[in-house]
Short mmCIF file of C-alpha atoms in Angstrom, two decimals:
data_model
loop_
_atom_site.label_atom_id
_atom_site.label_comp_id
_atom_site.label_asym_id
_atom_site.label_seq_id
_atom_site.Cartn_x
_atom_site.Cartn_y
_atom_site.Cartn_z
CA MET N 1161 33.67 -14.88 10.35
CA ASP N 1162 34.58 -18.50 10.98
CA TYR N 1163 32.13 -20.06 13.40
CA LYS N 1164 32.37 -23.31 15.30
CA SER N 1165 29.88 -24.90 17.67
CA THR N 1166 28.48 -28.32 18.44
CA THR N 1167 25.76 -27.78 15.83
CA TYR N 1168 27.53 -25.82 13.06
CA THR N 1169 31.00 -25.24 11.71
CA GLY N 1170 31.42 -22.83 8.82
CA LYS N 1171 31.15 -19.24 7.72
CA ALA N 1172 28.82 -16.90 9.57
CA MET N 1173 27.82 -13.24 9.78
CA LYS N 1174 27.02 -11.18 12.88
CA ILE N 1175 24.19 -8.74 12.04
CA GLY N 1176 23.34 -5.84 14.30
CA ALA N 1177 19.82 -4.62 14.95
CA GLY N 1178 18.75 -2.16 12.25
CA VAL N 1179 20.95 -3.58 9.49
CA GLN N 1180 18.79 -3.84 6.38
CA ALA N 1181 18.59 -7.01 4.34
CA SER N 1182 20.18 -5.39 1.30
CA GLU N 1183 23.14 -4.19 3.39
CA ALA N 1184 23.71 -7.67 4.81
CA GLN N 1185 23.40 -9.25 1.37
CA GLU N 1186 25.83 -6.80 -0.24
CA ALA N 1187 28.40 -7.45 2.49
CA ALA N 1188 28.01 -11.21 2.11
CA ASN N 1189 28.13 -11.02 -1.68
CA ALA N 1190 31.39 -9.06 -1.58
CA GLN N 1191 32.98 -12.06 0.16
CA GLY N 1192 31.42 -14.65 -2.15
CA PHE N 1193 28.50 -15.63 0.09
CA VAL N 1194 24.75 -15.19 0.43
CA VAL N 1195 22.64 -14.63 3.53
CA VAL N 1196 19.02 -15.71 3.72
CA GLU N 1197 16.88 -12.57 3.41
CA GLY N 1198 13.32 -11.64 2.47
CA VAL N 1199 11.69 -10.23 -0.64
CA CYS N 1200 11.90 -6.65 0.61
CA PRO N 1201 15.51 -5.35 0.73
CA THR N 1202 14.81 -2.64 3.34
CA VAL N 1203 13.59 -4.95 6.13
CA GLY N 1204 15.70 -5.02 9.29
CA ILE N 1205 16.94 -8.59 9.07
CA ALA N 1206 17.63 -9.16 12.81
CA GLY N 1207 14.23 -7.88 13.92
CA GLY N 1208 10.75 -9.29 13.62
CA TYR N 1209 11.54 -10.64 10.15
CA THR N 1210 13.81 -13.41 11.42
CA GLN N 1211 12.19 -13.59 14.86
CA GLY N 1212 8.85 -14.27 13.17
CA GLY N 1213 10.22 -16.96 10.86
CA GLY N 1214 11.45 -15.12 7.78
CA THR N 1215 10.34 -16.06 4.26
CA SER N 1216 13.04 -15.93 1.61
CA LEU N 1217 13.60 -16.17 -2.11
CA LEU N 1218 16.23 -18.74 -1.13
CA GLY N 1219 13.72 -20.64 0.99
CA SER N 1220 13.62 -23.88 -0.98
CA LYS N 1221 17.41 -24.00 -0.99
CA PHE N 1222 18.23 -23.09 2.62
CA GLY N 1223 15.00 -22.78 4.61
CA LEU N 1224 13.54 -19.91 6.60
CA ALA N 1225 15.60 -17.07 8.06
CA ALA N 1226 14.94 -18.41 11.57
CA ASP N 1227 16.55 -21.70 10.52
CA GLN N 1228 19.87 -19.88 9.91
CA VAL N 1229 20.35 -18.38 13.39
CA LEU N 1230 23.36 -19.54 15.39
CA GLU N 1231 23.12 -17.16 18.33
CA TRP N 1232 21.36 -14.07 19.65
CA GLU N 1233 22.76 -11.19 21.72
CA VAL N 1234 19.91 -9.70 23.76
CA VAL N 1235 18.80 -7.59 26.72
CA THR N 1236 15.90 -9.23 28.53
CA GLY N 1237 12.90 -7.61 30.19
CA LYS N 1238 14.81 -7.94 33.46
CA GLY N 1239 17.71 -5.90 32.09
CA GLU N 1240 20.10 -8.83 31.69
CA LEU N 1241 22.60 -8.94 28.82
CA LEU N 1242 22.54 -12.52 27.55
CA THR N 1243 23.78 -14.66 24.70
CA ALA N 1244 21.32 -17.30 23.54
CA THR N 1245 22.44 -20.34 21.55
CA PRO N 1246 21.22 -23.94 21.20
CA ARG N 1247 23.41 -24.75 24.21
CA GLN N 1248 23.29 -21.54 26.29
CA ASN N 1249 19.93 -20.07 27.31
CA SER N 1250 18.56 -22.53 24.82
CA ASP N 1251 14.92 -21.85 25.66
CA LEU N 1252 15.34 -18.17 24.77
CA TYR N 1253 17.22 -19.09 21.58
CA TRP N 1254 14.34 -21.37 20.60
CA ALA N 1255 11.66 -18.73 21.26
CA LEU N 1256 13.46 -15.93 19.43
CA ALA N 1257 13.85 -18.08 16.29
CA GLY N 1258 10.26 -18.01 15.07
CA GLY N 1259 8.25 -17.14 18.18
CA GLY N 1260 7.67 -13.52 17.23
CA GLY N 1261 9.53 -10.24 17.57
CA GLY N 1262 9.30 -7.64 20.33
CA THR N 1263 8.24 -10.22 22.89
CA TYR N 1264 11.02 -11.87 24.91
CA SER N 1265 13.91 -9.39 24.83
CA VAL N 1266 15.58 -6.61 22.88
CA VAL N 1267 17.78 -8.18 20.21
CA LEU N 1268 21.10 -6.36 19.82
CA SER N 1269 22.49 -8.70 17.21
CA MET N 1270 22.21 -12.15 15.75
CA THR N 1271 24.75 -14.44 14.13
CA VAL N 1272 23.59 -16.46 11.12
CA LYS N 1273 24.93 -19.01 8.69
CA LEU N 1274 26.46 -17.86 5.42
CA HIS N 1275 26.20 -19.95 2.26
CA PRO N 1276 28.54 -19.92 -0.76
CA ASN N 1277 27.23 -17.80 -3.59
CA MET N 1278 26.06 -19.73 -6.62
CA PRO N 1279 24.88 -19.31 -10.21
CA THR N 1280 21.12 -18.83 -10.21
CA ALA N 1281 18.45 -19.11 -12.89
CA GLY N 1282 15.49 -16.77 -12.92
CA ALA N 1283 12.22 -16.72 -14.84
CA THR N 1284 9.06 -14.65 -15.24
CA LEU N 1285 5.60 -15.57 -16.52
CA SER N 1286 2.44 -13.58 -17.21
CA PHE N 1287 -0.89 -14.19 -18.93
CA THR N 1288 -4.47 -13.01 -18.95
CA GLU N 1289 -7.67 -14.58 -20.23
CA PRO N 1290 -11.26 -13.38 -19.69
CA SER N 1291 -12.86 -16.83 -19.86
CA ASP N 1292 -12.92 -19.56 -17.21
CA ALA N 1293 -10.03 -21.20 -19.08
CA TYR N 1294 -7.89 -18.80 -17.04
CA TRP N 1295 -8.68 -20.72 -13.86
CA ASP N 1296 -7.73 -24.01 -15.54
CA ILE N 1297 -4.24 -22.55 -16.04
CA VAL N 1298 -4.06 -21.32 -12.44
CA GLN N 1299 -4.97 -24.83 -11.26
CA ALA N 1300 -2.36 -26.38 -13.56
CA PHE N 1301 0.23 -24.01 -12.05
CA LEU N 1302 -0.75 -25.05 -8.52
CA LEU N 1303 -0.47 -28.74 -9.42
CA ASN N 1304 2.93 -28.09 -11.03
CA MET N 1305 4.25 -26.34 -7.94
CA PRO N 1306 5.44 -29.22 -5.69
CA ALA N 1307 7.87 -30.60 -8.29
CA VAL N 1308 9.30 -27.13 -8.91
CA LEU N 1309 9.86 -26.50 -5.21
CA ASP N 1310 11.29 -29.95 -4.57
CA ALA N 1311 13.96 -29.16 -7.17
CA GLY N 1312 15.07 -26.17 -5.08
CA ALA N 1313 13.20 -23.32 -6.77
CA THR N 1314 11.28 -20.54 -5.04
CA LEU N 1315 8.41 -18.72 -6.77
CA TYR N 1316 6.72 -15.38 -6.18
CA TRP N 1317 3.42 -14.92 -8.03
CA GLN N 1318 0.16 -12.96 -8.07
CA VAL N 1319 -3.46 -13.61 -9.06
CA LEU N 1320 -5.09 -10.25 -9.75
CA PRO N 1321 -8.49 -8.84 -10.68
CA GLY N 1322 -9.30 -8.93 -14.37
CA ASN N 1323 -7.98 -12.50 -14.67
CA LEU N 1324 -4.36 -11.37 -14.70
CA PHE N 1325 -1.62 -13.77 -13.55
CA LEU N 1326 1.91 -12.54 -12.87
CA MET N 1327 5.00 -14.42 -11.75
CA PRO N 1328 7.55 -11.59 -11.67
CA GLN N 1329 10.13 -13.63 -9.79
CA SER N 1330 11.28 -17.22 -9.66
CA TYR N 1331 14.70 -18.50 -8.68
CA LEU N 1332 16.57 -21.78 -9.08
CA PRO N 1333 19.91 -21.63 -7.22
CA GLU N 1334 22.59 -23.84 -8.77
CA GLY N 1335 20.30 -24.42 -11.74
CA SER N 1336 20.16 -23.18 -15.31
CA ALA N 1337 17.49 -21.29 -17.21
CA GLN N 1338 16.91 -24.48 -19.17
CA ASP N 1339 16.38 -26.40 -15.92
CA LEU N 1340 13.87 -23.86 -14.65
CA GLU N 1341 11.95 -23.82 -17.93
CA ARG N 1342 11.83 -27.61 -17.87
CA LEU N 1343 10.42 -27.57 -14.32
CA LEU N 1344 7.66 -25.17 -15.40
CA GLN N 1345 6.85 -27.10 -18.58
CA PRO N 1346 3.62 -28.67 -17.20
CA THR N 1347 2.19 -25.17 -16.81
CA LEU N 1348 3.57 -23.92 -20.13
CA GLN N 1349 2.22 -26.96 -21.95
CA VAL N 1350 -1.29 -26.32 -20.65
CA LEU N 1351 -0.97 -22.72 -21.79
CA ASP N 1352 0.20 -23.85 -25.23
CA LYS N 1353 -2.66 -26.34 -25.53
CA SER N 1354 -5.23 -23.72 -24.51
CA GLY N 1355 -4.04 -21.21 -27.06
CA ILE N 1356 -3.91 -18.48 -24.42
CA PRO N 1357 -1.12 -15.98 -25.20
CA TYR N 1358 1.53 -15.67 -22.51
CA ALA N 1359 4.89 -14.09 -21.87
CA PHE N 1360 7.64 -16.29 -20.47
CA SER N 1361 11.33 -15.58 -20.15
CA SER N 1362 14.21 -17.20 -18.34
CA ARG N 1363 17.89 -16.39 -18.03
CA ASP N 1364 21.05 -17.38 -16.22
CA PHE N 1365 22.74 -15.15 -13.65
CA PRO N 1366 26.33 -15.59 -12.41
CA ALA N 1367 25.26 -15.19 -8.77
CA PHE N 1368 22.06 -15.04 -6.72
CA GLN N 1369 22.55 -11.36 -5.93
CA ASP N 1370 22.55 -10.55 -9.65
CA ALA N 1371 19.23 -12.33 -10.11
CA TYR N 1372 17.84 -10.60 -7.01
CA ARG N 1373 18.77 -7.11 -8.27
CA ILE N 1374 17.21 -7.62 -11.70
CA LEU N 1375 14.04 -9.51 -10.77
CA ASN N 1376 13.33 -7.84 -7.43
CA PRO N 1377 13.58 -4.05 -7.79
CA GLU N 1378 12.98 -2.06 -4.63
CA MET N 1379 9.27 -1.46 -4.09
CA ASN N 1380 7.07 0.96 -2.19
CA ILE N 1381 5.71 0.27 1.26
CA THR N 1382 2.96 -2.35 1.49
CA GLU N 1383 -0.13 -0.85 -0.12
CA PHE N 1384 -2.66 -3.49 0.83
CA ASN N 1385 -5.18 -4.24 3.54
CA LEU N 1386 -3.57 -7.55 4.40
CA GLY N 1387 -4.44 -11.08 5.45
CA GLY N 1388 -2.66 -14.38 5.00
CA ARG N 1389 -2.71 -18.16 5.24
CA LEU N 1390 -0.24 -21.02 4.89
CA ILE N 1391 -1.48 -23.41 2.20
CA PRO N 1392 -0.41 -27.03 2.81
CA HIS N 1393 0.87 -29.50 0.22
CA SER N 1394 -2.20 -31.64 0.80
CA LEU N 1395 -4.34 -29.18 -1.16
CA VAL N 1396 -2.63 -30.14 -4.41
CA ALA N 1397 -2.46 -33.87 -3.67
CA SER N 1398 -5.32 -34.49 -6.11
CA ASP N 1399 -7.21 -32.72 -8.87
CA SER N 1400 -10.26 -32.39 -6.62
CA SER N 1401 -8.38 -30.77 -3.73
CA ALA N 1402 -6.58 -28.46 -6.17
CA ALA N 1403 -9.97 -27.51 -7.60
CA SER N 1404 -11.13 -26.54 -4.10
CA LEU N 1405 -8.05 -24.36 -3.66
CA THR N 1406 -8.53 -22.76 -7.07
CA GLY N 1407 -12.19 -22.13 -6.26
CA ALA N 1408 -11.27 -20.39 -2.99
CA ILE N 1409 -8.78 -18.14 -4.81
CA LYS N 1410 -11.39 -17.39 -7.47
CA SER N 1411 -13.93 -16.37 -4.80
CA ILE N 1412 -11.43 -13.91 -3.28
CA ILE N 1413 -10.72 -12.33 -6.68
CA SER N 1414 -14.43 -12.25 -7.56
CA ASN N 1415 -15.11 -10.28 -4.37
CA GLY N 1416 -12.58 -7.62 -5.29
CA GLY N 1417 -9.53 -9.08 -3.59
CA ILE N 1418 -6.04 -9.92 -4.71
CA LEU N 1419 -3.83 -12.89 -3.84
CA ALA N 1420 -0.07 -13.27 -3.99
CA GLY N 1421 1.98 -16.30 -3.09
CA ILE N 1422 5.56 -17.08 -2.16
CA SER N 1423 6.08 -20.77 -2.83
CA MET N 1424 8.98 -22.59 -1.20
CA ASN N 1425 9.80 -25.93 0.33
CA VAL N 1426 10.98 -25.40 3.91
CA SER N 1427 10.06 -28.86 5.11
CA ARG N 1428 13.59 -29.82 6.14
CA PRO N 1429 14.02 -29.51 9.92
CA PRO N 1430 16.61 -26.92 11.03
CA THR N 1431 19.95 -27.93 12.51
CA SER N 1432 18.73 -26.71 15.89
CA PRO N 1433 15.04 -26.82 16.87
CA ASN N 1434 13.20 -23.49 16.81
CA ALA N 1435 9.76 -22.00 17.44
CA VAL N 1436 8.69 -21.63 13.81
CA HIS N 1437 5.02 -22.61 13.47
CA PRO N 1438 4.93 -26.36 12.61
CA GLY N 1439 2.59 -25.52 9.74
CA TRP N 1440 5.54 -24.11 7.80
CA ARG N 1441 7.06 -27.58 7.46
CA GLU N 1442 3.96 -28.77 5.57
CA ALA N 1443 3.37 -25.58 3.56
CA LEU N 1444 3.28 -25.35 -0.21
CA PHE N 1445 3.04 -21.58 -0.23
CA LEU N 1446 2.24 -18.55 1.85
CA ALA N 1447 -0.83 -16.77 0.51
CA PHE N 1448 -1.01 -13.01 1.03
CA LEU N 1449 -4.48 -11.72 0.33
CA GLY N 1450 -6.24 -8.43 0.62
CA SER N 1451 -7.30 -5.27 -1.18
CA ILE N 1452 -5.58 -2.10 -2.38
CA TYR N 1453 -4.93 0.44 0.37
CA ASP N 1454 -6.62 3.83 -0.13
CA ARG N 1455 -4.21 6.54 1.03
CA TYR N 1456 -6.94 9.17 1.17
CA ASN N 1457 -9.94 7.38 2.67
CA MET N 1458 -9.42 5.75 6.07
CA THR N 1459 -13.07 4.75 6.32
CA ALA N 1460 -12.74 2.79 3.08
CA ASN N 1461 -9.66 1.04 4.48
CA ILE N 1462 -11.48 0.05 7.68
CA ILE N 1463 -14.28 -1.46 5.61
CA ALA N 1464 -11.77 -3.18 3.32
CA GLN N 1465 -9.90 -4.70 6.27
CA GLN N 1466 -13.19 -5.99 7.64
CA THR N 1467 -13.73 -7.70 4.29
CA VAL N 1468 -10.30 -9.28 4.60
CA THR N 1469 -11.15 -10.53 8.10
CA ASN N 1470 -14.70 -11.67 7.43
CA VAL N 1471 -14.63 -12.79 3.77
CA PHE N 1472 -11.18 -13.31 2.25
CA VAL N 1473 -9.33 -15.07 5.09
CA PRO N 1474 -12.32 -17.36 5.90
CA ALA N 1475 -12.37 -18.48 2.25
CA LEU N 1476 -8.94 -20.05 2.81
CA GLU N 1477 -9.63 -21.11 6.41
CA GLN N 1478 -12.57 -23.17 5.18
CA ILE N 1479 -10.27 -25.39 3.12
CA THR N 1480 -7.45 -25.38 5.73
CA PRO N 1481 -9.26 -26.10 9.02
CA GLY N 1482 -6.95 -25.87 12.02
CA GLY N 1483 -4.26 -24.39 9.77
CA ALA N 1484 -1.72 -21.62 10.20
CA ALA N 1485 -0.97 -18.05 9.24
CA TYR N 1486 2.43 -16.34 9.01
CA LEU N 1487 2.49 -13.88 11.90
CA ASN N 1488 4.60 -11.32 10.01
CA GLU N 1489 2.17 -11.05 7.10
CA ALA N 1490 -1.31 -11.76 8.37
CA ASP N 1491 -4.59 -10.16 9.34
CA SER N 1492 -4.00 -8.09 12.49
CA ASN N 1493 -7.58 -8.93 13.47
CA GLN N 1494 -7.07 -12.70 13.24
CA PRO N 1495 -9.58 -14.02 15.85
CA ASP N 1496 -7.67 -17.16 16.87
CA TRP N 1497 -4.21 -15.63 16.62
CA GLN N 1498 -2.63 -17.78 19.35
CA ARG N 1499 -3.33 -20.96 17.38
CA ALA N 1500 -2.97 -19.50 13.88
CA PHE N 1501 0.32 -17.68 14.51
CA TYR N 1502 2.03 -19.99 17.03
CA GLY N 1503 0.24 -23.35 16.96
CA THR N 1504 1.19 -25.96 19.53
CA ASN N 1505 4.25 -23.90 20.50
CA TYR N 1506 2.13 -21.29 22.28
CA PRO N 1507 2.11 -22.70 25.87
CA THR N 1508 5.90 -23.14 25.84
CA LEU N 1509 6.43 -19.70 24.34
CA LEU N 1510 4.24 -18.18 27.04
CA SER N 1511 6.29 -19.80 29.81
CA ILE N 1512 9.51 -18.47 28.21
CA LYS N 1513 7.95 -15.01 27.94
CA GLU N 1514 7.10 -15.08 31.65
CA LYS N 1515 10.63 -16.23 32.52
CA TYR N 1516 12.57 -13.55 30.63
CA ASP N 1517 9.99 -10.71 30.75
CA PRO N 1518 8.06 -11.31 33.99
CA ASP N 1519 6.81 -7.70 34.19
CA GLY N 1520 5.46 -7.63 30.65
CA ILE N 1521 7.80 -4.89 29.41
CA PHE N 1522 7.38 -6.05 25.81
CA TRP N 1523 3.88 -6.04 24.32
CA GLY N 1524 2.16 -6.29 20.96
CA PRO N 1525 -1.51 -6.92 20.11
CA THR N 1526 -0.82 -10.45 18.83
CA ALA N 1527 2.48 -11.11 20.60
CA VAL N 1528 2.78 -14.01 23.02
CA GLY N 1529 1.37 -13.03 26.42
CA SER N 1530 -0.54 -9.99 25.17
CA GLU N 1531 -3.84 -11.36 26.48
CA ALA N 1532 -2.65 -10.42 29.98
CA TRP N 1533 -3.08 -6.77 29.03
CA GLU N 1534 -5.88 -4.66 27.57
CA VAL N 1535 -6.08 -1.22 26.01
CA ALA N 1536 -8.26 1.03 28.15
CA ALA N 1537 -10.74 3.54 26.72
CA ASP N 1538 -8.20 6.36 27.20
CA GLY N 1539 -5.54 4.43 25.24
CA ARG N 1540 -3.50 3.29 28.22
CA LEU N 1541 -2.28 -0.29 28.44
CA CYS N 1542 -3.51 -1.94 31.64
CA MET N 1543 -3.25 -5.42 33.12
CA VAL N 1544 -6.47 -7.38 32.71
CA GLY N 1545 -8.54 -7.14 35.89
CA ASN N 1546 -6.80 -4.00 37.19
#
């Protein structure tokens, strides 16, 4: 559709609740556009994904999913049907764009910006090395990252047990394979100098959706006991700080964990202010960390999640004091979740929650306002003090 407001004039798409990311992207692609979506094609794009912020393989080019929202159509906790935009019910618009899903209202639909489709370069990289030289390459990759992201690329990568590094996806919209390879040269040169064998490939795609289909095949459900942390640019500002970051990652892997990162530059402020955690604007990458989920042993999973909470996440918190976590992909047992998930936005979000859902109809363990309720011994949800 053509959309016009005081803050945006251009093409837009209205997306109903329950529409999957892949469905929205296919519809946009058919008209020569792209919509900002996540890594997983089956996520409901208008739900907690966008309401929680929304990472994207187009992040460095266009920002977070929450940054794309033009308006929301909702039913509040008081039963009111409302439209929320930067000019109408602007406080609710602000809260819904990054302040967490399932909290302020039921979202019926959202309208988001569309962007013209574009040629896109993609690349993959993998290597393994049993010696400590492996960690020198990981550190070189981390130091290389800011320049790559500043050029508009987004990277998805993994550091795995057994000193295995994988970057199965990287994207450079409006760039060529040659451009992307040039951006990654500092890492490739260190690999060449070390003599460590590696596999690198890059290619050009006529459109982003073509790159997305080839490099991002549909995957299974998340199979990890999960935690997370936003890693700021400041941790690669010098060799010494990058060494601290590399050491923290190494400690997680050495203790049986895994770490994956989605690296993107979303520092540009959105057209209209939103409730995305301020830590995103300073982030170099989102670190997902955890251990493999055991489908047959729940006790093992409980112990593994405790390790995530008490060992893996603190390893990154130690080098990012006062930092942030992405509420959609974080440890559900995060002790200081109000600060880690919402930051300085929390008091304002709480007042908006109380305005549009005064009876606490919407609740989640780490959703804004959830501390007013507690789960009783019999499983019922009760107001604190009652």
